[in-house]
């Protein structure tokens, strides 16, 4: 089933444990409220065109003029919008997120009747470097329709906080379908595919297993933030909170230069009694591996999201509705693998 496995023994004792406390805050409201301003990034008629092709651009920050520059060079193999006439009239549009309204959008000219447009244009933003470093660049390609029913052709999102500014060369990037989370006003960080199962004590025969086990099978992650032209060097960390000891800590190997890494790693935690399932929380986080410091890319927390652990208020018991539903399904189906596809979020 998987090419790597870790087995860990957990001690959930109600007494020895001193969970990290904190004010419990639920992100539920902010996640479900759709922001109209983000929706307008995707205004227009999307038609039914699938994103395809690549875009070539370079990023630079001009210290002297305090200006962020996006050098849009060209696109290749874009989708054809008007099948009858076999044509697309593409242009490139950029936004700085999350506060795109303030900085506004920038657009290139429209190139007519081509799926391989050449622009060689520079889109400029007057912005302080410190402010730029907390933004993401959203660059999207659109077909221009004279009636204003523009069609989306693909996008790429770049996290500027961890961009390598010494790299000013033009690089090619694959255009991706528009992320649903961006439409829903949620920070898009990628999606993790995983399976979990709970094996109750004694369910495999007398005293087998002696205590309950939670099995976590981390399969892959799709659509991680693009940190460098070459992609990202990622790995997954796992803790079962409230236990933050070395016993609880597990990690996968690093997958290099890939924004869609396949981990295929199984972790087994024992010492999990059935009543622990309502008080414990499995935290899975994805990190970019760098020499000096690892960069957080996103994570999920699997638990009941009650804000409480063994009667103490904790801020990490904050699972989203999807994460709670996934954990509950596992609790109800002993010894069965439950499959999930969960969006990564900032924790």
PDB file of N, CA and C in Angstrom, residues 77 94 127 140 163 167 196 250 282 297 312 335:
ATOM      1  N   UNK A  77       0.737  27.124 -26.600  1.00  0.00           N
ATOM      2  CA  UNK A  77      -0.269  26.043 -26.596  1.00  0.00           C
ATOM      3  C   UNK A  77      -1.478  26.346 -25.723  1.00  0.00           C
ATOM      4  N   UNK A  94      -2.749  40.485 -14.218  1.00  0.00           N
ATOM      5  CA  UNK A  94      -2.130  40.193 -12.919  1.00  0.00           C
ATOM      6  C   UNK A  94      -2.845  40.939 -11.792  1.00  0.00           C
ATOM      7  N   UNK A 127       5.164  49.737  -5.196  1.00  0.00           N
ATOM      8  CA  UNK A 127       4.859  49.108  -3.907  1.00  0.00           C
ATOM      9  C   UNK A 127       6.151  48.935  -3.109  1.00  0.00           C
ATOM     10  N   UNK A 140      -3.079  35.445 -14.600  1.00  0.00           N
ATOM     11  CA  UNK A 140      -4.033  34.602 -15.335  1.00  0.00           C
ATOM     12  C   UNK A 140      -4.081  35.000 -16.803  1.00  0.00           C
ATOM     13  N   UNK A 163       9.825  33.962  -2.603  1.00  0.00           N
ATOM     14  CA  UNK A 163      10.363  33.995  -3.960  1.00  0.00           C
ATOM     15  C   UNK A 163      11.868  34.274  -3.921  1.00  0.00           C
ATOM     16  N   UNK A 167      16.782  35.566  -8.770  1.00  0.00           N
ATOM     17  CA  UNK A 167      16.470  34.965 -10.070  1.00  0.00           C
ATOM     18  C   UNK A 167      15.635  35.944 -10.899  1.00  0.00           C
ATOM     19  N   UNK A 196      -7.433   7.468   6.312  1.00  0.00           N
ATOM     20  CA  UNK A 196      -7.201   7.207   7.735  1.00  0.00           C
ATOM     21  C   UNK A 196      -8.090   6.050   8.181  1.00  0.00           C
ATOM     22  N   UNK A 250       6.346  12.746  13.515  1.00  0.00           N
ATOM     23  CA  UNK A 250       6.756  11.890  12.402  1.00  0.00           C
ATOM     24  C   UNK A 250       6.854  12.745  11.155  1.00  0.00           C
ATOM     25  N   UNK A 282      -5.074  15.100  14.978  1.00  0.00           N
ATOM     26  CA  UNK A 282      -3.943  14.770  14.102  1.00  0.00           C
ATOM     27  C   UNK A 282      -3.640  15.998  13.249  1.00  0.00           C
ATOM     28  N   UNK A 297       3.914  25.636   4.213  1.00  0.00           N
ATOM     29  CA  UNK A 297       3.109  25.753   2.990  1.00  0.00           C
ATOM     30  C   UNK A 297       1.609  25.612   3.258  1.00  0.00           C
ATOM     31  N   UNK A 312      -9.670  21.125  28.533  1.00  0.00           N
ATOM     32  CA  UNK A 312      -8.919  22.394  28.524  1.00  0.00           C
ATOM     33  C   UNK A 312      -9.135  23.093  27.183  1.00  0.00           C
ATOM     34  N   UNK A 335     -11.840  -0.081  11.607  1.00  0.00           N
ATOM     35  CA  UNK A 335     -11.055  -0.966  10.732  1.00  0.00           C
ATOM     36  C   UNK A 335     -11.262  -0.732   9.233  1.00  0.00           C
TER      37      UNK A 335
END
